[in-house]
XYZ file of C-alpha atoms in Angstrom:
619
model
C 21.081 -11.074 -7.653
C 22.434 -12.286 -4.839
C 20.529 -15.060 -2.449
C 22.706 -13.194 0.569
C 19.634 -12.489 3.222
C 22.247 -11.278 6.230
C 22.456 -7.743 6.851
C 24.758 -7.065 9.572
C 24.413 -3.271 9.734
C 20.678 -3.135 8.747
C 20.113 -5.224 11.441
C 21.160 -2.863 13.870
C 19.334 -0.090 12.993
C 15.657 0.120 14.462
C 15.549 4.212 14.542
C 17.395 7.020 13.021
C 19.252 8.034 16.000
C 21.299 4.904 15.770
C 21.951 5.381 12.056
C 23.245 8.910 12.834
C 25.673 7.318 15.165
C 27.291 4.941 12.555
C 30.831 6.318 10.479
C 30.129 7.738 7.443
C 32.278 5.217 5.625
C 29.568 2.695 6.529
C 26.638 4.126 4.906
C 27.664 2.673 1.579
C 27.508 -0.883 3.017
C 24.009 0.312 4.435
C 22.831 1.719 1.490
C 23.458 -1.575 -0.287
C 21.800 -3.954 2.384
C 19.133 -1.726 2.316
C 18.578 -2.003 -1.487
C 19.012 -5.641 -1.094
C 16.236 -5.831 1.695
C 14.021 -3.483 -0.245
C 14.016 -6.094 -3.424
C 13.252 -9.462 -1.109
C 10.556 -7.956 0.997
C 8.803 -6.137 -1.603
C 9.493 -9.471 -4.286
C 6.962 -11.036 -1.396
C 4.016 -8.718 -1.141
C 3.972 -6.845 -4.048
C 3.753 -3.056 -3.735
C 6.150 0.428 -5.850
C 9.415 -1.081 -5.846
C 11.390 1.604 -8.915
C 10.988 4.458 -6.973
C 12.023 3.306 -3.578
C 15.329 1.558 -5.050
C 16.180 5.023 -6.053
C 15.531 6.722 -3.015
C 17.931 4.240 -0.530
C 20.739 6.974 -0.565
C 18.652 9.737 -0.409
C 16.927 8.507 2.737
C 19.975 7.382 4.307
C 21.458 10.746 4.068
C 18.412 12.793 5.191
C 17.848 10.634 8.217
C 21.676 11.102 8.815
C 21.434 14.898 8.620
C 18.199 15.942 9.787
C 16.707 15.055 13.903
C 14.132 13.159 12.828
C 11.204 13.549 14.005
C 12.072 16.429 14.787
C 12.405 17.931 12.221
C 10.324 17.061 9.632
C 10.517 15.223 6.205
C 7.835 14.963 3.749
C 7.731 12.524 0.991
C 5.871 13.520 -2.162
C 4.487 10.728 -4.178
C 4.566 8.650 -0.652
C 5.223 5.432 -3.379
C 9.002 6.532 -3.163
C 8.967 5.900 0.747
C 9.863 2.648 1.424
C 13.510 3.203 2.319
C 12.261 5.869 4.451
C 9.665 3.003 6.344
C 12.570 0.477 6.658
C 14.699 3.181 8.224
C 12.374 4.404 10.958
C 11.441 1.598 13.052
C 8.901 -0.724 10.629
C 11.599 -3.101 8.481
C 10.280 -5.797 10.635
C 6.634 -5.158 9.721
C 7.559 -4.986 6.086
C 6.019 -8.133 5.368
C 2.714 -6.931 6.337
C 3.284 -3.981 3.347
C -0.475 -3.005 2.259
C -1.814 -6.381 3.546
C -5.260 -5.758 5.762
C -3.801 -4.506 8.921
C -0.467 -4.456 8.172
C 1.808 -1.055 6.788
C 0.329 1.191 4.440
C 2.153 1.336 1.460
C 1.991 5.301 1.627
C 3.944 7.678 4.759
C 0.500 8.160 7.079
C 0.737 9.793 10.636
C -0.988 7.512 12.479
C 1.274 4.615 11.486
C 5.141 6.329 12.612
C 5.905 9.728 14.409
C 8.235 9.699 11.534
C 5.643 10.316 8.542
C 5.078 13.866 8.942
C 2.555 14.173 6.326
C 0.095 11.760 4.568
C 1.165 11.730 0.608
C -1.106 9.290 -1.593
C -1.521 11.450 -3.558
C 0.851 14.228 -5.100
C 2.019 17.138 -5.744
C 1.413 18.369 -1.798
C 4.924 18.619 0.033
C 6.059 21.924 -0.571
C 2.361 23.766 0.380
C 2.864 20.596 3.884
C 6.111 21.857 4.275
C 5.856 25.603 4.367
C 2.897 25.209 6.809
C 5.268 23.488 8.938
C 7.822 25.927 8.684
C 5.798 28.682 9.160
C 4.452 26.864 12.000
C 8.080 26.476 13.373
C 8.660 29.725 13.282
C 5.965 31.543 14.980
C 7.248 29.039 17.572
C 10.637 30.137 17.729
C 11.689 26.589 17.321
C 14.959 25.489 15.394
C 12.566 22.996 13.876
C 13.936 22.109 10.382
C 11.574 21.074 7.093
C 12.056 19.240 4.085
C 10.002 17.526 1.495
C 11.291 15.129 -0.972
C 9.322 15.383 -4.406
C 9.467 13.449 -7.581
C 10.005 14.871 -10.738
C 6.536 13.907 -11.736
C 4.466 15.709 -8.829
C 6.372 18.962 -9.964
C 3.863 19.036 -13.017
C 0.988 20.001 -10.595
C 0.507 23.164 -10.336
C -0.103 23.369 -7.014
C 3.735 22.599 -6.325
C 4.513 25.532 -7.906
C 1.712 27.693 -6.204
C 3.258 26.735 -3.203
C 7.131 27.179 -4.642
C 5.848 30.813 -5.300
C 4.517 31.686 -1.486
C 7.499 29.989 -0.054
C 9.769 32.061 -1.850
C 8.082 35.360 -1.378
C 8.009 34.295 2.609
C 11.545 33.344 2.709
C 10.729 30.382 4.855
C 13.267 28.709 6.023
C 12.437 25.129 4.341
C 14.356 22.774 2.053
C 12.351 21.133 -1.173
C 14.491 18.426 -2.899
C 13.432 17.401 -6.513
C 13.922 14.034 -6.942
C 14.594 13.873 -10.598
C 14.804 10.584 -12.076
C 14.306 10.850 -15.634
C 17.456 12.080 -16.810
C 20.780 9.949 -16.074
C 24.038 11.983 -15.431
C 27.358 11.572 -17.220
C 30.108 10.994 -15.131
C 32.316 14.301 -16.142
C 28.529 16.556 -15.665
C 27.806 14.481 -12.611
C 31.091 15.907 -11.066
C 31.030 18.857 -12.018
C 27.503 19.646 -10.791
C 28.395 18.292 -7.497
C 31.568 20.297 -6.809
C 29.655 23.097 -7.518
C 26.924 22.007 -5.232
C 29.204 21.642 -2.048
C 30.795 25.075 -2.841
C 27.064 26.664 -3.477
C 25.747 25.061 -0.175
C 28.310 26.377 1.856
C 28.910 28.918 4.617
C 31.971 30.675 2.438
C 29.870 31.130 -0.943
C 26.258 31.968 1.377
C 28.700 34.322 3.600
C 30.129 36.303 0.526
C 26.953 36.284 -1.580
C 24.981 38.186 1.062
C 27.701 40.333 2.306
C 28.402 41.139 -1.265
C 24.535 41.785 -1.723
C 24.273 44.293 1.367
C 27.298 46.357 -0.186
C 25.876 46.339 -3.772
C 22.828 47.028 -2.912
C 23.576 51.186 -1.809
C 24.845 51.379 -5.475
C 21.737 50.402 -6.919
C 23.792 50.409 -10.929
C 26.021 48.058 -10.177
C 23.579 45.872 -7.441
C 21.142 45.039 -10.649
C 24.906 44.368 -12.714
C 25.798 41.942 -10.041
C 22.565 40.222 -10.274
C 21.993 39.624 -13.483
C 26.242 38.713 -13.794
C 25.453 36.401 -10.888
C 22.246 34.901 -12.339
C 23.501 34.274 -16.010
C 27.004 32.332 -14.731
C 24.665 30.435 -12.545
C 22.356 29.629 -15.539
C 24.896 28.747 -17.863
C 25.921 25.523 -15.657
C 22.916 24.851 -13.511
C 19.174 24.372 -14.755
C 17.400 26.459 -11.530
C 16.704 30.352 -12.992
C 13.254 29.195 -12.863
C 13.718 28.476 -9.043
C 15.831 31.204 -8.165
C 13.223 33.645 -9.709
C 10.564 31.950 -7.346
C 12.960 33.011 -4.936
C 14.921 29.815 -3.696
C 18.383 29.283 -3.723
C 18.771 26.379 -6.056
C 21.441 23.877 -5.530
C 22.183 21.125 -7.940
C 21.759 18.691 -10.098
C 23.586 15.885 -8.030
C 24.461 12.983 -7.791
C 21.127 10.926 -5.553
C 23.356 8.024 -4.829
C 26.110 9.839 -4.596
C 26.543 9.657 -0.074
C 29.365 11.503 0.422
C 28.372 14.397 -1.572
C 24.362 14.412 -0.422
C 25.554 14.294 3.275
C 27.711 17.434 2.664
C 25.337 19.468 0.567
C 22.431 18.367 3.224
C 24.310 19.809 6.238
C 25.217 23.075 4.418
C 21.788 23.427 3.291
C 20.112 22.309 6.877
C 21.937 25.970 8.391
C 20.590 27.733 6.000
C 17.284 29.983 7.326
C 15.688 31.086 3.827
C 14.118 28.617 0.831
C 16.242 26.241 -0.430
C 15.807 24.119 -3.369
C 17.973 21.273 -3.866
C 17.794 19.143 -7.047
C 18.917 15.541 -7.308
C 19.441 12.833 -9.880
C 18.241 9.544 -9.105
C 17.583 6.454 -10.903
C 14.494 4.427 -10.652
C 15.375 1.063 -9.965
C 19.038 2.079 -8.825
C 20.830 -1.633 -8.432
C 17.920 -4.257 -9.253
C 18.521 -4.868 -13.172
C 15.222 -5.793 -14.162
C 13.924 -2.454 -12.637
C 16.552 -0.586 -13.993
C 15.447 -1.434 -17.448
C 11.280 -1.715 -16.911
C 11.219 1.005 -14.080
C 7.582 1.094 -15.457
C 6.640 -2.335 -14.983
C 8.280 -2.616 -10.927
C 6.828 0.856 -10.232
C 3.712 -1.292 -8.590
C 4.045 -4.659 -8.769
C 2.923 -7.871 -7.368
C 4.591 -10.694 -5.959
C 8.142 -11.616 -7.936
C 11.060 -13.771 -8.464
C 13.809 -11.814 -6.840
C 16.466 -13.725 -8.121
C 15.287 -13.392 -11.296
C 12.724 -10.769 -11.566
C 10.149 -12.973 -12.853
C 6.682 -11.663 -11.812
C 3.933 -14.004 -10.885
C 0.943 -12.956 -12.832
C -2.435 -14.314 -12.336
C -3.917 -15.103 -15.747
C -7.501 -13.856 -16.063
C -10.657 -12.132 -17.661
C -9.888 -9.272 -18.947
C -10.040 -6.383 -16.727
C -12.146 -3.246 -16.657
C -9.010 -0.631 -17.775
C -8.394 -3.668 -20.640
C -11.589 -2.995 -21.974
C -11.685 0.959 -21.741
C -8.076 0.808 -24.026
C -9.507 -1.862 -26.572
C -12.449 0.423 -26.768
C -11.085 3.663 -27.163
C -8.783 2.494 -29.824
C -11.832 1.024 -32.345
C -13.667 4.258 -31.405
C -10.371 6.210 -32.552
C -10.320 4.356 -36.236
C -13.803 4.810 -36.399
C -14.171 8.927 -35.526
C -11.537 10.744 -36.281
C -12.644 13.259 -33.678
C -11.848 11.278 -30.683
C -8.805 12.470 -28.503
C -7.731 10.297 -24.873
C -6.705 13.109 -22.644
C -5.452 11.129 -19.102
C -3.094 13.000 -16.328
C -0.013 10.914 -16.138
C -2.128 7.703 -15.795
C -1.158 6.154 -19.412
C -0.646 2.755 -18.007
C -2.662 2.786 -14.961
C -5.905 3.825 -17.388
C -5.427 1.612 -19.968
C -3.943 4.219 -23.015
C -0.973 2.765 -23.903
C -1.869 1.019 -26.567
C -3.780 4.252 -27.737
C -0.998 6.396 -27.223
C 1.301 4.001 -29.652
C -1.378 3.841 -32.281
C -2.868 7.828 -31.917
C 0.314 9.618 -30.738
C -1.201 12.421 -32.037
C -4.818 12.335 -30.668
C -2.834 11.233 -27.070
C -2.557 13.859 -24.230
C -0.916 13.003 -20.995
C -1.040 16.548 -19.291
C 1.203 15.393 -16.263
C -0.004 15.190 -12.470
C -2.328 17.998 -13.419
C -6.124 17.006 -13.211
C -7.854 20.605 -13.158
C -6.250 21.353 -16.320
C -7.293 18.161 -18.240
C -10.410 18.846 -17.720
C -10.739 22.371 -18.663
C -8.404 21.035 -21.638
C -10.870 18.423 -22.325
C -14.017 21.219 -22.440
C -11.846 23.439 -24.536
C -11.375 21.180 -27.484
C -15.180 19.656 -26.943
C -16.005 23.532 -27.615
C -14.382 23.324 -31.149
C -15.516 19.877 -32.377
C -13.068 17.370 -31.096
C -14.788 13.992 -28.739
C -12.290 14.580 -25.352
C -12.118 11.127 -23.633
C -10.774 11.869 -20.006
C -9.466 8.720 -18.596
C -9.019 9.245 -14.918
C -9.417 7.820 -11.372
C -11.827 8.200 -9.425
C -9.198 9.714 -6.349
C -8.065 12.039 -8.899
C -10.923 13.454 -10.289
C -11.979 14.912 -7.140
C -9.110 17.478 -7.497
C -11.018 18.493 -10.856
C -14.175 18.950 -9.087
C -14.476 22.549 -10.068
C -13.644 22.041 -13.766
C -15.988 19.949 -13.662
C -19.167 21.935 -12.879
C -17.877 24.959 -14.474
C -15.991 24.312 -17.081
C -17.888 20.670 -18.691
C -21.138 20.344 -17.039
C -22.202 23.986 -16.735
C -21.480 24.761 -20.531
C -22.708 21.054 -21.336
C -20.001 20.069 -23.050
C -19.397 17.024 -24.614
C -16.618 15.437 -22.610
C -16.354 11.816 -21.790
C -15.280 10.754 -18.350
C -13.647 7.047 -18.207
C -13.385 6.542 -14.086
C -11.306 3.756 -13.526
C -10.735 2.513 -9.687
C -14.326 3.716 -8.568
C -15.044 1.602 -5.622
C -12.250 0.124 -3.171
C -9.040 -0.625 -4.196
C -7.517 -2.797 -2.214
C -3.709 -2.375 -0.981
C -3.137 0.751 -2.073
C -5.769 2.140 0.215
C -7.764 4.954 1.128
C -5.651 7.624 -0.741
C -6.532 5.744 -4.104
C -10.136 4.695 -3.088
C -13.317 6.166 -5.357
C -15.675 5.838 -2.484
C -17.007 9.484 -2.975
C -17.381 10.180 -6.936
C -21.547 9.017 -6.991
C -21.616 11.385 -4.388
C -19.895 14.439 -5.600
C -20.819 13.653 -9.369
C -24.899 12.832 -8.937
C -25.572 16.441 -7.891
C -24.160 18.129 -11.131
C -26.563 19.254 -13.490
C -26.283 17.792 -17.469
C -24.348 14.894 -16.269
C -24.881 11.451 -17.118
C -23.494 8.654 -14.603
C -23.486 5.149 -15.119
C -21.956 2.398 -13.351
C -21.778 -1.128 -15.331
C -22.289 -4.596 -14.196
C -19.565 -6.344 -16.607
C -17.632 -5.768 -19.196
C -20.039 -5.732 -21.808
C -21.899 -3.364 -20.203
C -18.369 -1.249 -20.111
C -18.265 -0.866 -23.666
C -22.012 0.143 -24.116
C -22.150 3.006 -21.706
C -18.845 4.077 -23.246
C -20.263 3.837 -26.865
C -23.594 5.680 -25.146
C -21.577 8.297 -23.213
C -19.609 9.192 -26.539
C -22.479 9.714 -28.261
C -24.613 11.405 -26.051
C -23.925 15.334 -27.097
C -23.193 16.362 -23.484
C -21.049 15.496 -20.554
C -20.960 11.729 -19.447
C -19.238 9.815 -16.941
C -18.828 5.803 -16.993
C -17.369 4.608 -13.692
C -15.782 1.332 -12.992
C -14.180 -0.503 -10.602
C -10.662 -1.802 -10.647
C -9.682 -5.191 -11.359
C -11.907 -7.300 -13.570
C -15.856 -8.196 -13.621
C -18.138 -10.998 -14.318
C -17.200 -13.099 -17.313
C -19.753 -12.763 -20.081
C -19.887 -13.333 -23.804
C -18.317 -9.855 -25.288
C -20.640 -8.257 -28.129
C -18.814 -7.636 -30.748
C -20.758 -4.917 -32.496
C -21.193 -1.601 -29.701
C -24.936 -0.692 -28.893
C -26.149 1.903 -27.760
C -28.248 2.131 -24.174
C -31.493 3.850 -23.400
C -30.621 6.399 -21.071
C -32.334 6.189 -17.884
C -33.072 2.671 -18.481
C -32.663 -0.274 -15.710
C -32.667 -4.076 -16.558
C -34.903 -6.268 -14.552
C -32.096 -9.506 -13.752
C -34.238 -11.831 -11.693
C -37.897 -11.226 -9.927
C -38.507 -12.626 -6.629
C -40.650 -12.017 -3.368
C -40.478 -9.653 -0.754
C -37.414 -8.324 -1.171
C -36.384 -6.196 -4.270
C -32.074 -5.451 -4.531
C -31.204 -2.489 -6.332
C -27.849 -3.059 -7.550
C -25.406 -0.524 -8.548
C -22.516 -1.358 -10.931
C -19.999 -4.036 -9.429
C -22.770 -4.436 -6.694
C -25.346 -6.286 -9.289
C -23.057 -9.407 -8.637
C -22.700 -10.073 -5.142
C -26.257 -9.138 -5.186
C -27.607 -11.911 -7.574
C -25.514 -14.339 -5.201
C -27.755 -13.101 -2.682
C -31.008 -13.179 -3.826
C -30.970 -17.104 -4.715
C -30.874 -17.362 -0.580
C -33.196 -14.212 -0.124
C -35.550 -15.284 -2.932
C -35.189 -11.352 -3.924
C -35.802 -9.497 -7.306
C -32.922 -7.754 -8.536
C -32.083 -4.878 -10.496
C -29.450 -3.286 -12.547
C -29.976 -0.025 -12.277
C -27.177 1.181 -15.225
C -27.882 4.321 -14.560
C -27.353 6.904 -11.114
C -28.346 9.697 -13.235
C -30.682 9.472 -14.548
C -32.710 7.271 -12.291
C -35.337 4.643 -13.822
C -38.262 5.781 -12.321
C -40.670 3.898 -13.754
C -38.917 0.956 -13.011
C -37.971 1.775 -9.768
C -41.903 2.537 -8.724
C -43.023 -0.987 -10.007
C -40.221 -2.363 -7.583
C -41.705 -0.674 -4.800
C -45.528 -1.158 -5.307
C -44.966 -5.040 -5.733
C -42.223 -5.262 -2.872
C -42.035 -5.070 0.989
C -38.331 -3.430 1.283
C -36.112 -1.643 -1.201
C -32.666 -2.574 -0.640
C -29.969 -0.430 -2.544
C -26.487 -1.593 -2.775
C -23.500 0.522 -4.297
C -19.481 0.175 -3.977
C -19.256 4.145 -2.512
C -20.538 5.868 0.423
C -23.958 5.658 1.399
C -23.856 9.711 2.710
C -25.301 11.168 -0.702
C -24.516 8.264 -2.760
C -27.352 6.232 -5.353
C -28.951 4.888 -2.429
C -29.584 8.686 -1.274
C -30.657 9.106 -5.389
C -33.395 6.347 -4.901
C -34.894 7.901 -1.735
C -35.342 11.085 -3.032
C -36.887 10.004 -6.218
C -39.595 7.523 -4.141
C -39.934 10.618 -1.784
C -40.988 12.939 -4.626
C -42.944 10.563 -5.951
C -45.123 10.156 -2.483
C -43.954 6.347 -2.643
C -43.679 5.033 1.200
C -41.836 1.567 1.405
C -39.205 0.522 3.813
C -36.162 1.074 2.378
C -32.572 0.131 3.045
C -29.195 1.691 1.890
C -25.998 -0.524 1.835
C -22.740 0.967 0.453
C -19.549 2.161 2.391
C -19.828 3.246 6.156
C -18.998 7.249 6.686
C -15.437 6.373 7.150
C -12.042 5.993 5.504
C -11.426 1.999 5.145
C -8.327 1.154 5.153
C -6.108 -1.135 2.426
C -5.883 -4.873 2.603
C -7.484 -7.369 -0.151
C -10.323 -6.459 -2.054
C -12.544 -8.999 -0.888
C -11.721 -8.813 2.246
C -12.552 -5.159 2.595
C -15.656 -5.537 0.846
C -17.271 -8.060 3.546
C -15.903 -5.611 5.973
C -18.263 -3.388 4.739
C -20.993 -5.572 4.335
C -20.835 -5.539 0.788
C -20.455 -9.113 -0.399
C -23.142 -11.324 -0.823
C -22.806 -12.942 2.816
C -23.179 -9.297 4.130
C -25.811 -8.375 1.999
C -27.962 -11.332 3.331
C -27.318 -10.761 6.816
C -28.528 -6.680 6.707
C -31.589 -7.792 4.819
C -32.585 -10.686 7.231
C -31.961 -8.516 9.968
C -33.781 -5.474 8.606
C -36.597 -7.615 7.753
C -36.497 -8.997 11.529
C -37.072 -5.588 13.172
C-alpha cells in the first residue's frame, strides 16, 4: 500500500459536526484517508483491524446523518468501532489503542460522550437501543437511535428477544445488520439499492400506510394486500423474517456504497416506527492482506503495513495450543468426544479439531446458554461434550450451568480459556469472576493448572471424571516444563507440596504458583499448588497451617468469594485459627494495558506478593 501518511481532510475533522459540514462529494476522499489511517495506526499497536476496515463508510455516513451525540449510535461487537473512535474526537490518541491508560479498544462511556453504550461483548444493541428509545420517548424528545450489529452477534438470541419487543412496541429505532459474509454482485448490488432508496422513502412510506388505512375497512382484500405486499417483497429482499418481527426491513446494500447509505439513512432517520436496515460490508474492505485472511487481522498485533507482515513473537506453546493438541488425541482415542465452542473456533484453540472431526465439531454461534444446555443434552445420551469457552462468556451460561449440567450431574467438560486478566482487550474479556461464580455449584469440579503439563492432566482427569468438570486457564502461555507424553490422571482433591519453608506458607492458585515460587526464595516461604478450588485439599491445607504462622492465598480472580474465600471457610469449619491473608484481584473492574503490567497493579506478581506479606507480617 501506499507509504502516503498526509491526510488533508482527516486532518480537519476532530468531531462530527465538522464532518457533517463537508460536501458530500468529499466523503469518498474521507472514507479512503480514513481506511488508510485505520491500517498505519492499528499496524503499530496491534488491536481488530477486519472489521473496522469494513465499517469506514458506514461510520462516515451515520455520523453524517445522525446529531451525534445526540442521538445515539450503538456499536455491537464494539471490535468494529474503530472508524467510529477516529471520527469522534480520539484519532490523535489512537496510538495509545488498548495500551495501559490509553483508548480502550471497545466503545465505553466514560472514554467519549459519543459511545453510547459499552459493547465487549455482543449481541446487546438492539435490547441498548430500544431502552433508549423508549427512554426518548417518554421524554418527548426527537432523540434518534441506532445500533450497528454484525452479522455474527445476530446468532444470540437475545438480539432477537429484543428484535421481537421492539417490534411489538413500534419504537421508533433503527437496527442496521452489518453483514459481512456474503459479497454482492454488481447487477444484485444495484438492484437491491434502488430498491432501498425507493423503500426508505417518504413516497413508498406515504402510500403504504395510506393504502393500509383504506384496506384495512375491507378486511378481504386488507389480508390480500398483505400477503401480495409481503410475497413481492420476499421474492427480491431476504427480511420476511424481520418484517414478521414487525420492522420495516430495508436492504441488502451496498456498506461502502456513500451515496446510497447517506440517502437510505436520512429516509430511514424520519421514520417513527422499527426500522431494520441491512448492509453488505466486507471485512477488510481496501487492505489486501485483510481482504483475503479477514480471520487472521480480525485481532492482531503489531504489523508491516506496507506489506502486511505480522511480527510474531516466537514462544512456548500457549495454554489454547495445548487444549487443541489435546482434544484432538482425545478425539482418535474416544470416539465419544464432541468440541462444542460458541463462535470461538480460533480464539479456543479448535481449529485444528474442527478440520480433522468436522463431524464431532459444533460452533453454535454467539450463543453460550444454548451450548451448554446442548452440551448436557448429548452428555445425557452417551456422547463426552467438551465446551471450550471463555471465561467472559461463560458467565452468560450461568444458568445452564447449574440447571442444566451441574444439577443433573452431567458429564460435560468445561475448557475456560482467558481465566485471569487479559491484557488489552480489557475488562469486557477479563475472567476475574468464574472461581467465584463456579466454586459454589454443587457436583462441580474446578481446577486451575500451574503449566502446561498440568493443562493436559486436569483435562485428561476432567474427561474422565463421570460428572461435570471445569479446567480454567489463563491466556497466553505458562511456565516451560518438560511435556509428558503419556496423559495421567490426577487425584482429585489433591495439592502438591512445591517447596517448604518457614513462617510463611503461599497457597498458590493456577498461574499464581509462579510468581509465587519467585517469591518465596526472598520470603523463605513454603508453597503450594493447590490444583484443585473444588475440591479443596484439606488435609494438606491443615498441615500448612499447624506448622505455619500466616496462610497467604494467591489467585488471578477476585478475592470477594474467590479460592482464597474457599480456604477460609474450610480452616473455619475445621476450628483452625491462623492469620490468614487473601491476595487476588481488588473488588473492581481493572482496566486493559499489558499483562504484566496489570498484574503488579494488582499486587499479583512476585514483587507485590512480597511486599503484602512483609507488611502483613509487620502489623
Amino acid at each position: 500500500m501506499s507509504s502516503d501518511d498526509t491526510y488533508p481532510l482527516l486532518d480537519t475533522i476532530e468531531t462530527p459536526e465538522q464532518l457533517r459540514r463537508l460536501p458530500a462529494e468529499d466523503l469518498p476522499q474521507l472514507a479512503g484517508e480514513l481506511r488508510r489511517f485505520l491500517i498505519r495506526s492499528v499496524a503499530r499497536t496491534g488491536g481488530h483491524l477486519s472489521a473496522g476496515l469494513g465499517t469506514v463508510e458506514l461510520a462516515i455516513a451515520l455520523h453524517y446523518v445522525y446529531d451525534t451525540p445526540e442521538d445515539r449510535l450503538i456499536w455491537d461487537v464494539g471490535h468494529q468501532s474503530y472508524p467510529h473512535k477516529i471520527l469522534t474526537g480520539r484519532r490523535r490518541l489512537m496510538p495509545t489503542l488498548r495500551q495501559l491508560g490509553g483508548l480502550s479498544g471497545f466503545p465505553k462511556r466514560s472514554e467519549s460522550p459519543y459511545d453510547s453504550f459499552g459493547t465487549g461483548h455482543s449481541s446487546t444493541s438492539i435490547s441498548a437501543a430500544l431502552g433508549m428509545a423508549l427512554a426518548a420517548r417518554q421524554e418527548g424528545s426527537g432523540r434518534r437511535v441506532a445500533a450497528v450489529i454484525g452479522d455474527g452477534a445476530m446468532t444470540g438470541g437475545m438480539a432477537f428477544e429484543a428484535l421481537n419487543h421492539a417490534g411489538d412496541l413500534k419504537a421508533d429505532m433503527l437496527v442496521i445488520l452489518n453483514d459481512n459474509e456474503m459479497s454482492i454482485s454488481p447487477n444484485v448490488g444495484g438492484m437491491h439499492n434502488y430498491l432501498a432508496r425507493i423503500l426508505s422513502g417518504k413516497f413508498y412510506s406515504t402510500m403504504r400506510d395510506g393504502s393500509k388505512s383504506v384496506l384495512s375497512m375491507v378486511p378481504p382484500v386488507w389480508e390480500l394486500a398483505r400477503k401480495a405486499e409481503e410475497h413481492m417483497k420476499g421474492m427480491v429482499i431476504p427480511g420476511t423474517l424481520f418484517e414478521e418481527l414487525g420492522f420495516n426491513y430495508i436492504g441488502p446494500i451496498d456498506g461502502h456504497d456513500l451515496p446510497t447509505l447517506i440517502t437510505t439513512l436520512r429516509n430511514l432517520r424520519e421514520r417513527g416506527e422499527p426500522q431494520f436496515l441491512h448492509v453488505m460490508t466486507r471485512k477488510g474492505k481496501g487492505y489486501p492482506p485483510a481482504e483475503e485472511n479477514p480471520t487472521c487481522y480480525h485481532g492482531v498485533t503489531a504489523f508491516d503495513p506496507d506489506t502486511g507482515e505480522i511480527h510474531a513473537t516466537p514462544g512456548a506453546p500457549t495454554y489454547t495450543e495445548l487444549f487443541g493438541d489435546w482434544i484432538c488425541e482425545m478425539a482418535e482415542r474416544d470416539q465419544r468426544v464432541v468440541g462444542i465452542t460458541p463462535a470461538m473456533c480460533e480464539g479456543s484453540g479448535l481449529v485444528e479439531f474442527a478440520r480433522r472431526f468436522p463431524e464431532r465439531y459444533f460452533d453454535v454461534g454467539i450463543a453460550e446458554q444454548h451450548a451448554v444446555t446442548l452440551a448436557a443434552g448429548m452428555a445425557c445420551d452417551g456422547l463426552k461434550p467438551v465446551v471450550a469457552i471463555y471465561s467472559t462468556f461463560l458467565q452468560r451460561a450461568y444458568d445452564q450451568l447449574i440447571h442444566d449440567v451441574a444439577l443433573q450431574n452431567l458429564p460435560v467438560l468445561f475448557a475456560i480459556d482467558r481465566a485471569g486478566l487479559v491484557g488489552r482487550d480489557g475488562p469486557t474479556h477479563a475472567g476475574s469472576f468464574d472461581l467465584s461464580f463456579l466454586r459454589s455449584v454443587p457436583n462441580l469440579v474446578i481446577m486451575a493448572p500451574a503449566d502446561g503439563n498440568e493443562l493436559r492432566r486436569m483435562l485428561y482427569t476432567g474427561f474422565l471424571h463421570d460428572g461435570p468438570a471445569a479446567v480454567r486457564y489463563p491466556r497466553g502461555s505458562g511456565p516451560e516444563v518438560e511435556m509428558e507424553q503419556e496423559m495421567r490422571e490426577l487425584v482429585i482433591g489433591k495439592g502438591r507440596l512445591c517447596r517448604e519453608g518457614r513462617r510463611v506458607a503461599l497457597i498458590a492458585f493456577g498461574s499464581m504458583v509462579a510468581p509465587a515460587l519467585q517469591a518465596a526464595e526472598q520470603l523463605d516461604a513454603s508453597v503450594v499448588n493447590m490444583r484443585f478450588i473444588k475440591p479443596l485439599d484439606r488435609p494438606l491445607l491443615l498441615d500448612m497451617a499447624r506448622h505455619h504462622d500466616l496462610l497467604v492465598t494467591i489467585e488471578e480472580n477476585v478475592v470477594a468469594g474467590g479460592a482464597g474465600s474457599a480456604v477460609n471457610e474450610c480452616l473455619l469449619r475445621c476450628g483452625m485459627e491462623i492469620p490468614l491473608l487473601n491476595l487476588g484481584l481488588p473488588d473492581r473492574f481493572v482496566e486493559h494495558g499489558g499483562h504484566g503490567e496489570l498484574l503488579a497493579q494488582c499486587g499479583l506478581d512476585a514483587h507485590g506478593i512480597i511486599e503484602s506479606v512483609r507488611a502483613r507480617l509487620q502489623e
